[in-house]
Each structure stands twice: as C-alpha cells, then as structure tokens.
Tab-separated table of C-alpha atoms in Angstrom:
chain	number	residue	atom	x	y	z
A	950	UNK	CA	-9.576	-25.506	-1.788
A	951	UNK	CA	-11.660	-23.574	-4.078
A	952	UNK	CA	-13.971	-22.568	-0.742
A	953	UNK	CA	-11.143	-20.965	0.565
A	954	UNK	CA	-9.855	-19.099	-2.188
A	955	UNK	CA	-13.352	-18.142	-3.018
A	956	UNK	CA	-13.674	-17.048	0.930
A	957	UNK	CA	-9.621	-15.478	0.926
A	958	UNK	CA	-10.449	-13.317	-2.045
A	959	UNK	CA	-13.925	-12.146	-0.696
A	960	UNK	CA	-11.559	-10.869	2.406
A	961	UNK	CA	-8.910	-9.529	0.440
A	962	UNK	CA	-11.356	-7.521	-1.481
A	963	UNK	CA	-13.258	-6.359	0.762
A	964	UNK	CA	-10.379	-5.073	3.187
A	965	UNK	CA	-8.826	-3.203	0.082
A	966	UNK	CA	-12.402	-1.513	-0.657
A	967	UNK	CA	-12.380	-0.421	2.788
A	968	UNK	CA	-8.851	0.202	2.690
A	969	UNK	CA	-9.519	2.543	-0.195
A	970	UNK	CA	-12.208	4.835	1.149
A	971	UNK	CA	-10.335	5.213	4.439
A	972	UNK	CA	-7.257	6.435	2.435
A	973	UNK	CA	-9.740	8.873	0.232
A	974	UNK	CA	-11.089	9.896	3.641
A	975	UNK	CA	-8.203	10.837	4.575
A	976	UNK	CA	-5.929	12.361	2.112
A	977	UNK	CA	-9.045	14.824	1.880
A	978	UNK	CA	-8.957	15.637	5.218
A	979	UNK	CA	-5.526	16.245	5.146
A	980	UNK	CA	-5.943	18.509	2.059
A	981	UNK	CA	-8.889	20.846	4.293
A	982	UNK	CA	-6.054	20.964	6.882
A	983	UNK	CA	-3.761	21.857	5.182
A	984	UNK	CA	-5.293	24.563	2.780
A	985	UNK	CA	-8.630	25.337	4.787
A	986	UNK	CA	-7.376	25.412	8.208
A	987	UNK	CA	-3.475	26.335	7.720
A	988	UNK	CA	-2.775	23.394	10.075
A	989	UNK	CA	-1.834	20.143	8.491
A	990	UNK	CA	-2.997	17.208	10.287
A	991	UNK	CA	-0.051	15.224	10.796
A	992	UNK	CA	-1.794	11.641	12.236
A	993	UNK	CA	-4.141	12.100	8.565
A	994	UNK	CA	-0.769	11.539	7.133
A	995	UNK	CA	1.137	9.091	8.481
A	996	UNK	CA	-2.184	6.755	8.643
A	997	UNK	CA	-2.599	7.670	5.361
A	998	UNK	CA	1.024	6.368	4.575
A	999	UNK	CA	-0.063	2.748	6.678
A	1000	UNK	CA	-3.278	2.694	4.636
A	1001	UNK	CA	-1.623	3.038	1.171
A	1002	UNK	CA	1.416	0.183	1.754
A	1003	UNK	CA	-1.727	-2.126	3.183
A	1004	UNK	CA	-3.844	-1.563	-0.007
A	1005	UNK	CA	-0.754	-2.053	-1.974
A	1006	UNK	CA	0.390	-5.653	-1.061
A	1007	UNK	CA	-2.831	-6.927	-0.133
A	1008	UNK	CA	-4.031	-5.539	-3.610
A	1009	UNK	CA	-1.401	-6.984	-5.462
A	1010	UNK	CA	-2.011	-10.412	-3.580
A	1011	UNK	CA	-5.649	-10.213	-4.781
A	1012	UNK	CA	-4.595	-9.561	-8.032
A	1013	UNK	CA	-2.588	-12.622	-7.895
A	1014	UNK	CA	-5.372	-14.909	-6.577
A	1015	UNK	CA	-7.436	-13.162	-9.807
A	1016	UNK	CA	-4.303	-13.815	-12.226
A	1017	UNK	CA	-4.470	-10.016	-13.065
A	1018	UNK	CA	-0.810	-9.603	-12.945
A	1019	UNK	CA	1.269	-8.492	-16.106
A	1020	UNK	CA	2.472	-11.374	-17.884
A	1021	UNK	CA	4.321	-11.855	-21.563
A	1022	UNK	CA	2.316	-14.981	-22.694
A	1023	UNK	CA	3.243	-14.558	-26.305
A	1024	UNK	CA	6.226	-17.101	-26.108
A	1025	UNK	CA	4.718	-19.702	-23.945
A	1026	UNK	CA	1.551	-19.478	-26.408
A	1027	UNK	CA	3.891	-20.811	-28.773
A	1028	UNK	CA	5.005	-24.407	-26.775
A	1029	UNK	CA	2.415	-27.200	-27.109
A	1030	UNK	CA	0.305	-27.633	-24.644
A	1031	UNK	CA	2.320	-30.545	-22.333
A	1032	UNK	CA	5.558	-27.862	-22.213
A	1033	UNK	CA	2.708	-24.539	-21.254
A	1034	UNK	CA	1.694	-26.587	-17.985
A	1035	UNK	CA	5.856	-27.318	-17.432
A	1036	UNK	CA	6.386	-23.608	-17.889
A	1037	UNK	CA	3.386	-22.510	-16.048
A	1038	UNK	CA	3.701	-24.439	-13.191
A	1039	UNK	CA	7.560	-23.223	-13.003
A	1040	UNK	CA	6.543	-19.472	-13.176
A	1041	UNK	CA	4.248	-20.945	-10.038
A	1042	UNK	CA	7.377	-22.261	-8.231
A	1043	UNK	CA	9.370	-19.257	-8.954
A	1044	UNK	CA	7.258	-17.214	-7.315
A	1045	UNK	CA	6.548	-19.150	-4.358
A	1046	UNK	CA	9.840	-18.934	-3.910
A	1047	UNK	CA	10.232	-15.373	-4.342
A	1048	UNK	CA	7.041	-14.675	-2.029
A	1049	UNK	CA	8.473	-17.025	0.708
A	1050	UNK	CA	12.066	-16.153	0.930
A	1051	UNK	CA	11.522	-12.203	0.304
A	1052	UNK	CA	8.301	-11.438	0.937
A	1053	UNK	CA	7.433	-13.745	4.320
A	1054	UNK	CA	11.285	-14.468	5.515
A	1055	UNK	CA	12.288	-10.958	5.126
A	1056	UNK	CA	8.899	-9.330	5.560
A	1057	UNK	CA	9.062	-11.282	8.458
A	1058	UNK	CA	12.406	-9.792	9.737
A	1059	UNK	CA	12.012	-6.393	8.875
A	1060	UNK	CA	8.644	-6.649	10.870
A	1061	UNK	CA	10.381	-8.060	14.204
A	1062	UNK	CA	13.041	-5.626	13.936
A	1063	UNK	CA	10.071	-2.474	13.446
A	1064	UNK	CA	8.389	-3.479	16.878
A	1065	UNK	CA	10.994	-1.753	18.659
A	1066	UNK	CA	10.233	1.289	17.086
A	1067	UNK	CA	7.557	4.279	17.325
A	1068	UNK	CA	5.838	6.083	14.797
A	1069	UNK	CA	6.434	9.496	14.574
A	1070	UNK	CA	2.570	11.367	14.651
A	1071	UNK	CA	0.606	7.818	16.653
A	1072	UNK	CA	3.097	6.549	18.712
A	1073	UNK	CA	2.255	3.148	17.639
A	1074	UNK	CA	5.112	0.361	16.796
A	1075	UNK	CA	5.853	0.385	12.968
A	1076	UNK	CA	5.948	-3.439	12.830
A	1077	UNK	CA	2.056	-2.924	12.185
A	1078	UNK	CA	3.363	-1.199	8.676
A	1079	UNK	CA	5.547	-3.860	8.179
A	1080	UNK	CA	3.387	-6.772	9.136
A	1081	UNK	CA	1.313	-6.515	5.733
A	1082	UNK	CA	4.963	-7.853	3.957
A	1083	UNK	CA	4.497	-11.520	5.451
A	1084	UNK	CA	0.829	-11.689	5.268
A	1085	UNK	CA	0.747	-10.531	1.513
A	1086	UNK	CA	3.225	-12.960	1.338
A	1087	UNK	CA	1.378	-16.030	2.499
A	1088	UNK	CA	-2.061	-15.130	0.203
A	1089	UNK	CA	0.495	-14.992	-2.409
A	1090	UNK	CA	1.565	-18.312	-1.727
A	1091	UNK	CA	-1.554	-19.259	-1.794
A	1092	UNK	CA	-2.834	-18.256	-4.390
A	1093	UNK	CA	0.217	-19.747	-6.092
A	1094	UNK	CA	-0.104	-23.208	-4.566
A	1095	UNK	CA	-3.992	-22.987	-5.768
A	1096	UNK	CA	-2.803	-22.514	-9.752
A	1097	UNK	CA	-0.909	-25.305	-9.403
A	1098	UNK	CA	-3.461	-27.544	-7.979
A	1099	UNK	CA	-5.578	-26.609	-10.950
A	1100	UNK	CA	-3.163	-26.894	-13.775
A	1101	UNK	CA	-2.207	-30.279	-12.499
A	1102	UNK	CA	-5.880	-31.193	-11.563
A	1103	UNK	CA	-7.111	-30.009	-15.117
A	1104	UNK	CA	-4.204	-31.595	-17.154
A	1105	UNK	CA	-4.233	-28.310	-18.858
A	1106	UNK	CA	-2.336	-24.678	-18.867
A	1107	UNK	CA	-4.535	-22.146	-16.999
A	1108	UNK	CA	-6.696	-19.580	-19.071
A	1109	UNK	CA	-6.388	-15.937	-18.708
C-alpha cells in the first residue's frame, strides 16, 4: 500500500508541477495579448480556467495524501492516546464520506451531465473540467483509507 501511495503522490505531484507552469505559461500569454497586441487570446483563457480547477483538486488531494491540510489538533492533543486513534480514524471516515458522496457521486453527475455541452473558445465538452471532481475524489479516498491502515497498523494516532 505504501508503493502505491508513494507512486500516487509522485503522479499527483508531478501533474500539478506541470499543471502549474502551463497555467504561468499561459496567463502570461494572455497578459502580451491583451496589453501588447490589443487582442486578447480567448482559448489562453478558458484553458487557463481548465488548468487552474485541475491544479486545485488534484493539489488539494496531494495535500491530503501529505496530511498538509488545516487541522485544529489542540483538543484531540488533549484525549489519551486510545480516544486520538478513535477520533482520528473518525475524522478519516468523515471524510471518506464526504469525498465519496460529494466529491465522486456528484462530481460524477455534474461530469455526465457537462458532456453534452461545448466550451465556449475550444469547442471541447466541459465534462473534461468537470472530470477532475471524481478523480480528486478517489485519491482522496485514498489517501484516507491509507491513514487508516496506518493508525490501526501502528496502534498509534498519526504524527503531523
């Protein structure tokens, strides 16, 4: 399990790195459009807008798998260390829930019902916009499933 976490955040990382210099790329071309040339690029933009909600939920699933998230750990630091792995491993459940039921059921939805419709500037379905909901979704899951194998496996809460 720890192969392919290790392998799923290598991915994950790497795809938002490259996700990040093609949204650099082209937010400055779109700025030299706009102000050099007096012609906005239009396609800069709208895959600029694709880029931007990819690197979003796959970097926030990333930052899950890297337990980078915010979290208010002052009252569970005060529970012994039997009730931390209870309350742990139901801030786990909570979000696997959460991820699966909002993230992957309705990601999934809102993706199906996007097929049917065009983008504006590339004429390409918006479902691809969409599709990073369910995916981020799933690594969530995951990552979530993962932190519970190793607070159960290590008999002990999980350190930050």
């Amino acid at each position: 399990m720890k192969l392919i976490k290790t392998i799923l955040d290598k991915i994950l990382g790497s795809v938002c790195i490259i996700l990040f210099a093609f949204l650099v790329l082209l937010v400055t071309w779109q700025v030299i459009t706009r102000f050099v040339f007096d012609d906005p690029s239009v396609i800069s933009e709208e895959l600029a807008k694709y880029c931007f909600v990819w690197l979003v939920l796959f970097g926030a699933a990333y930052v899950f798998g890297e337990r980078g998230h915010m979290a208010i750990e002052f009252v569970k630091d005060k529970f012994p260390t039997g009730i931390k792995m209870g309350v742990e491993l139901f801030i786990e459940l909570v979000v696997i829930l959460f991820a699966a039921l909002i993230l992957v059921q309705g990601g999934y939805a809102a993706t199906s019902l996007a097929w049917t419709q065009l983008s504006g500037a590339l004429q390409i379905p918006v479902g691809y916009l969409y599709a990073a909901i369910p995916l981020s979704g799933v690594f969530i899951i995951f990552y979530c499933i993962y932190n519970m194998y190793l607070i159960i496996k290590n008999k002990k809460p999980l350190e930050q």
